[in-house]
XYZ file of C-alpha atoms in Angstrom:
708
model
C 0.000 0.000 0.000
C 2.795 2.413 0.934
C 4.715 1.796 -2.301
C 1.537 2.382 -4.300
C 1.067 5.839 -2.784
C 4.747 6.662 -3.235
C 4.675 5.799 -6.933
C 1.337 7.541 -7.499
C 2.311 10.832 -5.844
C 5.830 10.805 -7.292
C 4.413 11.192 -10.801
C 2.226 14.195 -9.985
C 3.750 17.607 -10.804
C 4.423 20.300 -8.216
C 1.369 22.303 -9.313
C -0.805 19.511 -7.942
C -0.205 20.912 -4.442
C -2.011 24.086 -5.405
C -4.734 22.073 -7.115
C -5.291 20.161 -3.865
C -5.480 23.435 -1.911
C -7.910 24.874 -4.467
C -10.006 21.704 -4.235
C -10.127 22.124 -0.467
C -11.353 25.692 -0.909
C -13.996 24.658 -3.436
C -15.213 21.885 -1.138
C -15.763 24.478 1.598
C -17.677 26.930 -0.603
C -21.096 25.256 -0.040
C -20.686 25.859 3.688
C -19.834 29.543 3.454
C -22.519 31.825 4.970
C -24.287 34.146 2.538
C -25.171 36.728 5.185
C -22.795 39.009 7.010
C -22.423 38.886 10.760
C -22.647 41.538 13.460
C -19.103 42.697 14.171
C -19.491 43.511 17.872
C -19.136 41.014 20.711
C -20.881 41.822 23.971
C -22.320 40.317 27.132
C -24.526 41.676 29.842
C -22.587 43.212 32.732
C -19.399 43.780 30.720
C -17.791 47.069 29.698
C -18.365 48.279 26.139
C -14.859 48.264 24.653
C -15.708 49.793 21.290
C -16.357 53.381 20.255
C -19.724 55.064 20.862
C -22.354 52.999 19.088
C -24.997 55.042 17.271
C -28.053 53.595 15.572
C -27.782 54.157 11.820
C -31.434 53.246 11.390
C -34.563 53.175 13.572
C -35.515 49.883 15.117
C -37.855 48.426 17.717
C -36.468 47.156 21.010
C -37.174 43.462 21.187
C -38.445 41.937 24.362
C -36.138 39.520 26.106
C -36.874 35.787 25.958
C -37.706 35.971 29.663
C -40.283 38.688 29.072
C -41.865 36.780 26.223
C -41.903 33.624 28.328
C -43.626 35.465 31.176
C -46.223 36.874 28.806
C -46.856 33.417 27.405
C -47.348 32.051 30.906
C -49.743 34.909 31.644
C -51.607 34.197 28.410
C -51.959 30.535 29.322
C -53.239 31.540 32.749
C -55.791 34.022 31.435
C -56.753 32.216 28.245
C -60.496 31.542 28.000
C -60.956 27.962 26.778
C -63.744 26.933 24.421
C -66.483 24.467 25.386
C -69.070 23.231 22.898
C -72.705 22.767 23.976
C -74.321 19.578 22.739
C -78.042 20.488 22.239
C -78.848 17.340 20.290
C -78.627 15.326 23.469
C -81.802 16.975 24.894
C -84.243 15.072 22.688
C -82.357 11.831 23.241
C -82.407 12.248 27.008
C -86.160 13.067 26.962
C -86.770 9.838 25.137
C -84.717 7.907 27.665
C -86.575 9.646 30.471
C -89.973 8.617 29.004
C -88.895 4.991 28.795
C -87.587 4.942 32.344
C -90.668 6.845 33.608
C -93.079 4.308 32.092
C -91.122 1.371 33.428
C -90.872 2.838 36.912
C -94.581 3.763 37.011
C -95.606 0.300 35.930
C -93.706 -1.216 38.835
C -94.831 1.257 41.524
C -98.273 2.521 40.419
C -99.842 1.566 43.748
C -97.161 3.433 45.719
C -97.483 6.640 43.693
C -101.251 7.155 42.974
C -100.787 10.843 42.174
C -98.186 10.055 39.493
C -100.552 7.501 37.980
C -103.374 10.006 38.081
C -101.355 13.018 36.792
C -98.878 11.302 34.442
C -98.884 14.068 31.835
C -98.129 16.706 34.436
C -95.138 14.821 35.807
C -93.751 14.141 32.295
C -94.320 17.728 31.181
C -92.500 19.123 34.200
C -89.592 16.695 33.746
C -89.217 17.638 30.067
C -89.239 21.269 31.090
C -86.407 20.652 33.584
C -84.346 18.675 31.090
C -84.790 21.301 28.391
C -84.050 24.209 30.682
C -80.943 22.818 32.390
C -79.367 21.071 29.390
C -79.955 24.170 27.255
C -77.890 26.184 29.722
C -75.164 23.550 29.622
C -73.736 21.419 32.370
C -69.946 21.491 32.774
C -67.822 18.730 34.229
C -65.256 20.123 36.664
C -61.722 19.016 35.734
C -58.315 19.912 37.200
C -58.000 22.879 34.851
C -61.296 24.391 36.041
C -60.635 23.615 39.680
C -57.588 25.938 39.678
C -59.678 28.879 38.483
C -61.701 31.286 40.589
C -65.443 31.766 40.089
C -64.902 34.867 37.941
C -62.869 32.964 35.354
C -64.491 33.266 31.918
C -64.981 30.457 29.427
C -66.367 30.548 25.908
C -69.457 28.473 25.182
C -70.174 27.508 21.582
C -73.891 27.280 20.771
C -73.841 26.296 17.158
C -72.353 29.294 15.352
C -72.770 31.612 18.310
C -70.164 32.095 21.063
C -71.093 33.460 24.443
C -68.892 34.134 27.448
C -69.812 32.888 30.891
C -68.087 33.020 34.230
C -67.613 29.786 36.099
C -69.994 31.073 38.740
C -72.848 31.060 36.181
C -72.067 27.663 34.727
C -74.073 24.652 35.878
C -72.198 21.668 37.220
C -73.484 18.204 38.200
C -73.161 19.223 41.838
C -75.201 22.422 41.318
C -77.858 20.562 39.312
C -78.228 17.878 41.949
C -78.567 20.493 44.675
C -81.158 22.409 42.645
C -83.281 19.299 42.091
C -83.197 18.398 45.768
C -84.161 21.913 46.781
C -86.847 22.714 44.150
C -88.767 19.490 43.488
C -90.456 19.308 46.920
C -91.914 22.781 46.395
C -93.570 22.185 43.037
C -97.271 22.632 43.884
C -98.601 20.624 40.982
C -96.573 17.578 41.988
C -97.669 15.812 45.144
C -95.119 12.996 44.783
C -91.901 14.726 43.464
C -89.652 12.035 44.979
C -90.723 9.811 42.091
C -88.847 12.066 39.600
C -85.620 12.665 41.477
C -83.873 9.301 40.724
C -85.040 9.506 37.115
C -83.823 13.035 36.387
C -80.466 13.054 38.183
C -78.668 10.556 35.874
C -79.936 12.335 32.778
C -78.657 15.722 33.888
C -75.030 14.789 33.190
C -72.484 17.212 31.582
C -73.097 18.199 27.984
C -70.424 20.916 27.717
C -67.350 19.330 26.048
C -63.901 20.953 25.805
C -63.104 21.984 22.207
C -59.302 21.591 21.927
C -59.061 22.685 18.289
C -61.018 25.898 18.808
C -59.071 26.660 21.978
C -55.783 26.117 20.137
C -56.859 28.432 17.321
C -57.869 31.065 19.801
C -54.566 30.758 21.645
C -52.605 31.125 18.418
C -54.581 34.233 17.553
C -53.735 35.694 20.930
C -50.078 34.763 20.486
C -50.043 36.435 17.094
C -51.400 39.581 18.708
C -48.605 39.594 21.285
C -45.972 42.194 20.542
C -42.345 41.031 20.520
C -41.026 44.530 21.024
C -41.356 47.420 23.433
C -40.205 50.902 22.614
C -38.136 52.278 19.737
C -34.593 53.497 19.130
C -34.453 56.384 16.677
C -31.890 56.699 13.927
C -28.783 58.491 15.230
C -29.641 57.734 18.865
C -26.775 56.628 21.139
C -27.126 52.966 22.017
C -24.091 52.600 24.294
C -21.082 54.886 24.900
C -17.469 53.728 24.886
C -16.570 52.410 28.328
C -20.220 52.142 29.338
C -21.648 49.164 31.171
C -23.865 46.812 29.203
C -26.862 46.847 31.528
C -29.954 44.737 30.991
C -31.737 47.470 29.044
C -28.633 48.283 26.979
C -28.093 44.591 26.341
C -31.635 44.258 24.977
C -31.070 47.262 22.719
C -27.859 45.673 21.398
C -29.612 42.365 20.796
C -32.381 44.190 18.933
C -29.887 46.224 16.916
C -27.972 43.080 15.974
C -31.075 41.189 14.864
C -32.433 44.054 12.789
C -28.978 44.710 11.369
C -28.477 41.114 10.231
C -32.035 40.441 9.043
C -33.004 43.733 7.428
C -30.030 45.990 6.821
C -27.576 43.331 5.632
C -30.257 41.428 3.747
C -30.504 44.335 1.371
C -26.839 43.967 0.415
C -25.627 41.652 -2.380
C -24.990 38.237 -0.869
C -22.222 37.336 -3.314
C -19.990 40.000 -1.781
C -20.382 38.250 1.550
C -19.530 34.916 -0.061
C -16.516 36.504 -1.731
C -15.345 37.872 1.608
C -15.550 34.480 3.274
C -13.901 32.736 0.315
C -11.105 35.328 0.317
C -10.350 34.803 4.011
C -10.452 30.998 3.752
C -8.318 31.092 0.597
C -5.743 33.322 2.299
C -5.506 30.973 5.274
C -4.997 27.972 2.989
C -2.364 29.895 1.016
C -0.536 30.841 4.222
C -0.676 27.218 5.270
C 0.987 26.156 2.003
C 3.569 28.926 2.452
C 4.375 27.598 5.909
C 4.728 24.041 4.586
C 6.977 25.162 1.749
C 9.345 27.077 4.022
C 9.152 25.374 7.409
C 7.933 21.821 6.780
C 9.673 21.021 3.512
C 9.561 17.264 3.919
C 5.773 17.366 4.223
C 5.467 19.891 1.375
C 7.485 17.711 -1.005
C 5.130 14.766 -0.568
C 1.664 15.293 -2.005
C 0.131 12.702 0.270
C 1.074 14.954 3.211
C -0.700 17.913 1.575
C -3.832 15.811 1.052
C -3.594 14.446 4.585
C -3.229 17.861 6.257
C -5.844 19.705 4.216
C -8.180 16.745 4.648
C -8.271 17.444 8.390
C -9.174 21.087 7.764
C -12.066 20.187 5.450
C -13.299 17.320 7.634
C -13.419 19.401 10.830
C -15.257 22.212 9.056
C -17.928 19.817 7.792
C -18.204 18.197 11.223
C -18.718 21.565 12.877
C -21.259 22.569 10.242
C -23.233 19.365 10.808
C -23.125 19.725 14.590
C -24.235 23.370 14.448
C -27.141 22.387 12.203
C -28.175 19.692 14.664
C -30.510 20.365 17.549
C -29.074 17.460 19.520
C -25.280 17.765 19.453
C -23.080 20.474 20.976
C -20.057 22.016 19.158
C -17.786 20.986 22.019
C -18.222 17.326 21.096
C -16.062 17.729 17.956
C -12.646 16.209 18.891
C -10.291 18.760 17.327
C -7.350 17.296 19.275
C -7.212 14.097 17.219
C -5.518 15.838 14.281
C -2.602 17.433 16.207
C -1.994 14.182 18.115
C -1.706 12.191 14.885
C 0.296 14.837 13.010
C 2.671 15.258 15.951
C 3.227 11.499 15.966
C 4.013 11.362 12.260
C 5.902 14.657 11.893
C 6.515 17.230 14.633
C 4.709 19.428 17.143
C 5.100 22.648 15.155
C 3.253 21.314 12.116
C 0.659 19.764 14.446
C -0.120 23.105 16.077
C -0.190 25.068 12.808
C -2.607 22.544 11.264
C -4.743 22.640 14.412
C -4.807 26.445 14.299
C -5.845 26.552 10.643
C -8.563 23.921 11.245
C -10.022 25.777 14.240
C -9.900 29.198 12.557
C -11.552 28.071 9.313
C -14.191 25.958 11.077
C -14.829 28.825 13.505
C -15.072 31.390 10.701
C -17.648 29.386 8.763
C -19.763 28.075 11.651
C -19.352 31.045 14.050
C -19.429 29.127 17.346
C -18.108 32.161 19.224
C -14.720 33.483 20.283
C -14.819 31.437 23.502
C -14.963 28.219 21.462
C -11.921 29.174 19.385
C -10.038 30.349 22.472
C -10.678 27.077 24.271
C -9.645 24.988 21.255
C -6.389 26.930 20.947
C -5.634 26.384 24.633
C -6.185 22.652 24.313
C -4.078 22.622 21.133
C -1.172 23.969 23.186
C -1.705 21.152 25.690
C -1.434 18.607 22.874
C 1.706 20.225 21.476
C 3.529 20.487 24.786
C 2.360 17.165 26.230
C 4.249 13.994 25.529
C 1.690 11.955 23.628
C 3.786 8.812 23.454
C 1.517 6.292 21.789
C 3.860 3.467 22.771
C 2.546 3.591 26.306
C -1.157 3.524 27.146
C -0.582 5.047 30.579
C 1.112 8.117 29.152
C -1.551 8.432 26.471
C -4.379 8.281 29.037
C -2.683 10.915 31.188
C -2.521 13.243 28.203
C -6.217 12.678 27.441
C -7.065 13.498 31.056
C -4.998 16.693 30.736
C -7.045 17.684 27.690
C -10.328 17.126 29.522
C -9.160 19.064 32.585
C -8.029 22.051 30.494
C -11.287 21.947 28.547
C -13.371 22.026 31.719
C -11.324 24.593 33.623
C -11.110 26.799 30.550
C -14.864 26.600 30.017
C -15.573 27.477 33.652
C -13.166 30.429 33.451
C -14.760 31.752 30.258
C -18.221 31.265 31.772
C -17.297 33.406 34.790
C -16.012 36.117 32.447
C -19.240 36.144 30.453
C -21.703 35.506 33.308
C -20.219 36.182 36.763
C -22.846 34.033 38.374
C -22.147 30.500 39.559
C -25.769 29.473 39.089
C -25.841 30.570 35.422
C -23.014 28.285 34.282
C -24.292 25.595 31.915
C -22.857 22.596 33.723
C -24.280 20.242 31.116
C -21.565 21.464 28.725
C -19.009 19.669 30.907
C -20.600 16.384 29.824
C -20.008 17.303 26.179
C -16.394 18.162 26.992
C -15.937 14.786 28.681
C -17.369 13.088 25.566
C -14.905 15.115 23.504
C -12.046 13.670 25.541
C -13.439 10.168 25.124
C -13.629 10.612 21.342
C -10.029 11.857 21.330
C -9.041 8.292 22.245
C -9.801 7.472 18.588
C -6.400 8.967 17.780
C -4.752 5.776 19.013
C -6.263 3.324 16.471
C -6.172 5.960 13.713
C -2.375 6.289 13.950
C -1.519 2.815 12.594
C -4.419 3.074 10.128
C -3.045 6.232 8.513
C 0.452 4.825 8.766
C -0.512 1.792 6.676
C -2.657 3.724 4.191
C -0.315 6.623 3.521
C 3.092 5.231 4.389
C 3.604 7.318 7.537
C 5.637 5.991 10.418
C 4.571 6.187 14.053
C 5.958 5.226 17.429
C 3.518 2.302 17.484
C 5.004 0.963 14.229
C 8.527 1.605 15.464
C 7.839 -0.189 18.740
C 6.630 -3.222 16.776
C 9.707 -3.124 14.526
C 12.066 -2.893 17.509
C 10.820 -6.244 18.825
C 13.637 -8.762 18.373
C 10.979 -11.314 17.568
C 10.283 -9.555 14.257
C 10.781 -12.007 11.338
C 13.576 -9.954 9.760
C 15.489 -9.617 13.012
C 14.981 -13.317 13.700
C 16.408 -14.108 10.295
C 19.327 -11.779 10.988
C 20.034 -13.520 14.310
C 19.986 -16.943 12.640
C 22.065 -16.152 9.563
C 24.296 -13.344 10.831
C 24.424 -13.364 14.645
C 27.567 -11.223 14.674
C 25.832 -8.604 12.555
C 22.858 -8.574 14.952
C 25.192 -7.956 17.898
C 26.842 -5.149 15.942
C 23.402 -3.692 15.128
C 22.373 -3.819 18.776
C 25.497 -1.925 19.836
C 24.978 0.658 17.085
C 21.328 0.973 18.193
C 22.424 1.724 21.760
C 24.962 4.314 20.600
C 22.490 5.951 18.214
C 19.607 5.997 20.679
C 21.688 7.694 23.372
C 23.044 10.327 20.963
C 19.582 11.078 19.562
C 18.170 11.468 23.084
C 21.014 13.885 23.918
C 20.009 16.305 21.150
C 16.225 15.764 21.265
C 16.038 13.808 17.993
C 13.755 10.818 17.414
C 15.617 8.225 19.495
C 13.150 5.418 18.764
C 13.374 5.989 15.011
C 17.169 5.908 14.921
C 17.213 2.853 17.210
C 14.977 0.915 14.804
C 16.991 2.183 11.835
C 20.149 0.866 13.499
C 18.582 -2.565 14.067
C 17.818 -2.916 10.345
C 20.683 -0.969 8.756
C 22.760 -4.083 7.962
C 19.814 -6.248 6.996
C 21.380 -7.002 3.597
C 24.252 -8.905 5.194
C 21.933 -11.904 5.678
C 22.313 -12.743 1.966
C 26.113 -13.351 2.325
C 26.891 -13.175 6.042
C 30.218 -15.042 5.777
C 31.821 -12.121 3.917
C 31.557 -9.822 6.921
C 34.145 -10.050 9.630
C 31.717 -10.014 12.577
C 30.246 -13.300 11.298
C 33.535 -15.015 10.453
C 35.198 -17.638 12.594
C 38.584 -18.869 11.441
C 38.802 -18.621 7.632
C 38.367 -15.369 5.757
C 36.307 -15.843 2.592
C 37.825 -12.718 1.092
C 41.130 -14.564 0.658
C 39.550 -16.278 -2.328
C 38.425 -13.001 -3.948
C 40.110 -10.042 -5.535
C 39.866 -6.698 -3.691
C 37.350 -5.455 -6.254
C 35.211 -8.577 -5.888
C 35.337 -8.262 -2.100
C 34.340 -4.601 -2.228
C 31.478 -5.413 -4.600
C 30.123 -8.051 -2.214
C 30.352 -5.655 0.743
C 28.719 -2.769 -1.134
C 25.931 -5.074 -2.280
C 24.690 -5.458 1.301
C 23.091 -2.007 0.863
C 21.101 -2.904 -2.250
C 20.219 -6.335 -0.842
C 18.994 -4.737 2.366
C 16.824 -2.267 0.451
C 15.309 -5.094 -1.588
C 14.480 -7.098 1.522
C 13.019 -4.045 3.275
C 10.847 -3.090 0.305
C 9.679 -6.664 -0.132
C 8.376 -6.716 3.434
C 7.066 -3.124 3.195
C 9.262 -1.572 5.856
C 8.601 2.165 6.286
C 10.498 4.481 3.950
C 12.483 6.181 6.770
C 13.900 2.775 7.766
C 14.863 2.094 4.145
C 16.612 5.492 4.127
C 18.768 4.356 7.055
C 19.845 1.313 5.064
C 20.741 3.497 2.066
C 22.563 6.259 3.932
C 24.463 4.556 6.764
C 27.653 4.502 4.671
C 26.886 7.652 2.690
C 29.212 7.893 -0.315
C 32.319 6.631 1.473
C 34.632 4.018 -0.005
C 35.558 0.518 1.163
C 38.989 1.854 2.065
C 40.729 -1.399 3.019
C 40.045 -3.165 -0.254
C 40.619 0.019 -2.251
C 44.116 0.362 -0.769
C 44.733 -3.313 -1.328
C 43.597 -2.899 -4.919
C 46.059 -0.045 -5.468
C 48.883 -2.062 -3.901
C 48.122 -4.953 -6.256
C 48.217 -2.603 -9.223
C 51.580 -1.262 -8.096
C 52.937 -4.759 -7.681
C 51.802 -5.568 -11.180
C 53.723 -2.565 -12.463
C 50.892 -0.223 -13.331
C 52.330 3.211 -14.049
C 49.108 5.046 -13.194
C 48.831 3.337 -9.832
C 51.976 5.078 -8.663
C 50.485 8.501 -9.322
C 48.945 10.599 -6.615
C 45.619 9.574 -5.264
C 43.901 12.542 -6.850
C 44.787 11.503 -10.406
C 42.090 10.715 -12.961
C 43.106 7.075 -12.948
C 42.817 6.687 -9.214
C 39.528 8.578 -9.275
C 38.088 6.099 -11.738
C 39.403 3.194 -9.737
C 38.120 4.616 -6.431
C 34.607 4.979 -7.879
C 34.444 1.180 -8.078
C 34.844 0.981 -4.280
C 32.387 3.753 -3.280
C 28.936 3.210 -1.804
C 26.084 4.618 -3.887
C 24.704 6.687 -1.028
C 22.916 9.034 -0.748
C 24.488 11.071 2.028
C 22.476 11.411 5.233
C 20.122 14.395 5.472
C 18.238 14.082 8.737
C 19.818 14.234 12.160
C 18.871 10.623 12.784
C 20.492 9.386 9.551
C 23.673 11.289 10.389
C 23.828 9.846 13.893
C 23.528 6.309 12.525
C 26.315 6.873 9.986
C 28.649 8.060 12.748
C 27.612 5.398 15.277
C 28.104 2.594 12.724
C 31.670 3.679 11.962
C 32.506 4.277 15.612
C 31.243 0.888 16.786
C 33.203 -0.976 14.091
C 36.381 1.001 14.779
C 36.121 0.692 18.564
C 35.638 -3.067 18.302
C 39.059 -3.423 16.679
C 40.819 -1.549 19.500
C 43.016 -3.563 21.851
C 42.912 -2.557 25.509
C 41.044 0.714 24.880
C 41.559 3.528 27.343
C 39.528 6.608 28.028
C 41.974 8.730 26.076
C 42.136 6.373 23.098
C 38.353 6.267 22.854
C 38.160 10.068 22.977
C 40.747 10.299 20.201
C 38.934 7.629 18.173
C 35.606 9.496 18.318
C 37.273 12.755 17.308
C 39.272 11.260 14.442
C 36.401 9.201 12.972
C 33.939 12.127 13.017
C 36.532 14.577 11.626
C 37.287 12.096 8.859
C 33.602 11.883 7.935
C 33.416 15.669 7.854
C 36.503 15.920 5.656
C 34.965 13.416 3.253
C 31.876 15.647 2.960
C 29.533 13.027 4.407
C 27.857 15.597 6.659
C 27.486 18.292 3.978
C 23.749 17.654 3.493
C 22.970 16.881 7.129
C 20.543 18.870 9.284
C 22.764 18.219 12.312
C 24.199 21.453 13.741
C 27.734 21.844 15.122
C 26.371 22.226 18.627
C 24.354 19.028 18.265
C 27.399 17.281 16.844
C 29.378 18.127 19.976
C 26.616 16.700 22.140
C 26.637 13.534 20.031
C 30.406 13.239 20.449
C 30.064 13.414 24.227
C 27.349 10.766 24.134
C 29.406 8.485 21.872
C 32.436 8.747 24.166
C 30.383 7.967 27.254
C 28.613 4.981 25.678
C 31.776 3.486 24.136
C 33.596 3.700 27.440
C 30.676 1.962 29.107
C 30.551 -0.759 26.430
C 34.310 -1.455 26.677
C 34.331 -1.193 30.489
C 36.904 1.572 30.572
C 37.586 2.507 34.197
C 37.938 6.107 35.240
C 41.415 6.860 36.553
C 41.247 8.690 39.861
C 44.206 10.837 40.915
C 46.209 9.464 43.843
C 45.599 11.052 47.210
C 48.662 11.824 49.318
C 48.486 11.379 53.063
C 49.022 14.609 54.858
């Protein structure tokens, strides 16, 4: 997979970098706002930091959400509900009454002689009662009515006519029952009124039903009548002076001014100018990002996959923020912006990680406008990521860093909340849950690191830790076929790791590079002195043949590494650990053989054309090391081999060896392309001396102490 991307991107011209940046800009265009935004930031209770603000047009002062909410509550409390009177039930209930009357009379005619004698009078009076009471309407008391006083008004629908009645004038089952009990005994024409009471009471049930649809319509009409504003601000009137306090009334004027400004005043402007402004700012930020890469992150700039990778984070975070802002469920603080700098820092360095994080936050913040406090908090957490040691080799360290992110998020949010609303009770504590979820999502950085490493050919500490395992198939093969070479590689790894740590370079990378730098020796291990025991196979070869075999361990190592898809930086260590030096021993032996054979040219000075052509046959193909880590490995490899040949090394001899070997490499021009500084080189020398003395068990000589 890695080789595929390398070959694909290697064939794309340099202009493709700008095409990728332009594509990123075009992909963000659909998200750009078409309306301008109010340029002032303010909060109630704060000081107005801008110049005097004058109204450049007249506008109404909007009521606050609290005022509107109170008015809505008052409307609900005073709203007169609608009840519909069912008049059709009167005839039905009269019919039921007649049936029950006849049945009851038939059973108890002897007990009620007056009813039997005056049947029509009893029926006529009962029909009169049913008609009279049901026509007025009988209301069932529910919990809504119970909370109202007797003067509360309801609307009664009688067909197409609406009449208002207070609760005091509305009949209820309780009132009807009381009226029957009190009035029936006093009806002069009825000598046996107790006959009617059990027949009438059940039929005088409620016939006023709540009309939800009509009530809802009425409520909406009342809501529509409610005014959302109170008072006016005239054109040219001072809204707030410079240095003034944003009181509650001033705050409401500013809110009103902002809303009218954005909805009315700016709406009259041409929207494409707004789009152009946003596109210009986003384009400038992307251009500055490319400028930074070209001048300060050249390795990333030279590889198109890095450009795609970095700009992909910018576009992805902007779309994520846009989707979250459009959602009514999610909060902007759930977007895990810290994943990108963690991954980029792992693959490259902290500077590029922070710059990419800054560009992502600024562009996403510009387009989605989450507020300055959001951008401020994201920048603070970005600094935590940059300065923390996110070592993905160790879960414990990684978890500690995630906890640090969450703590800074929460403390930063609380601090910003106190600045905006100096009231402990007004802090939205629920936001802390979103921040905790953000930290949890940041854990996704861990599995994403090897994923991107495999897809795009990046190298991470996780990959390096796996490669440093001596159980790796290649290292196992090296230990079986060339055990002496493995021991040499382990010593070089120790030297390189210590020197890299001394100057702040990638110690794990150079350690792994050292373990694999002589991988090619497994093809012909017997030709290398560390694997020989007794006979020297070079005795059977000419100096040129011997040098060719030795030089081939570079190309063989590269082939093996590419076959098993080792990361490109590791392959670079294999290619550069000898630079463009020569196999000096066999070159000198070759010249001596030429002299013995009487070659005239071989007796010339070493700088002659002849010797130059001959020397080229004994020179490694290179290239020379460029990174600090590659340079350290080149030096450590030579130092370990040279120190191994020393007999009875002393502290002084090791110091001289380190100085002479490194000076020789410098004189040969092997460090001409290296990023290693002179100061770092001195630190490496000190580290090499210390490690070599430790390896060879050189004792420190203490001065003798004379007895006094």
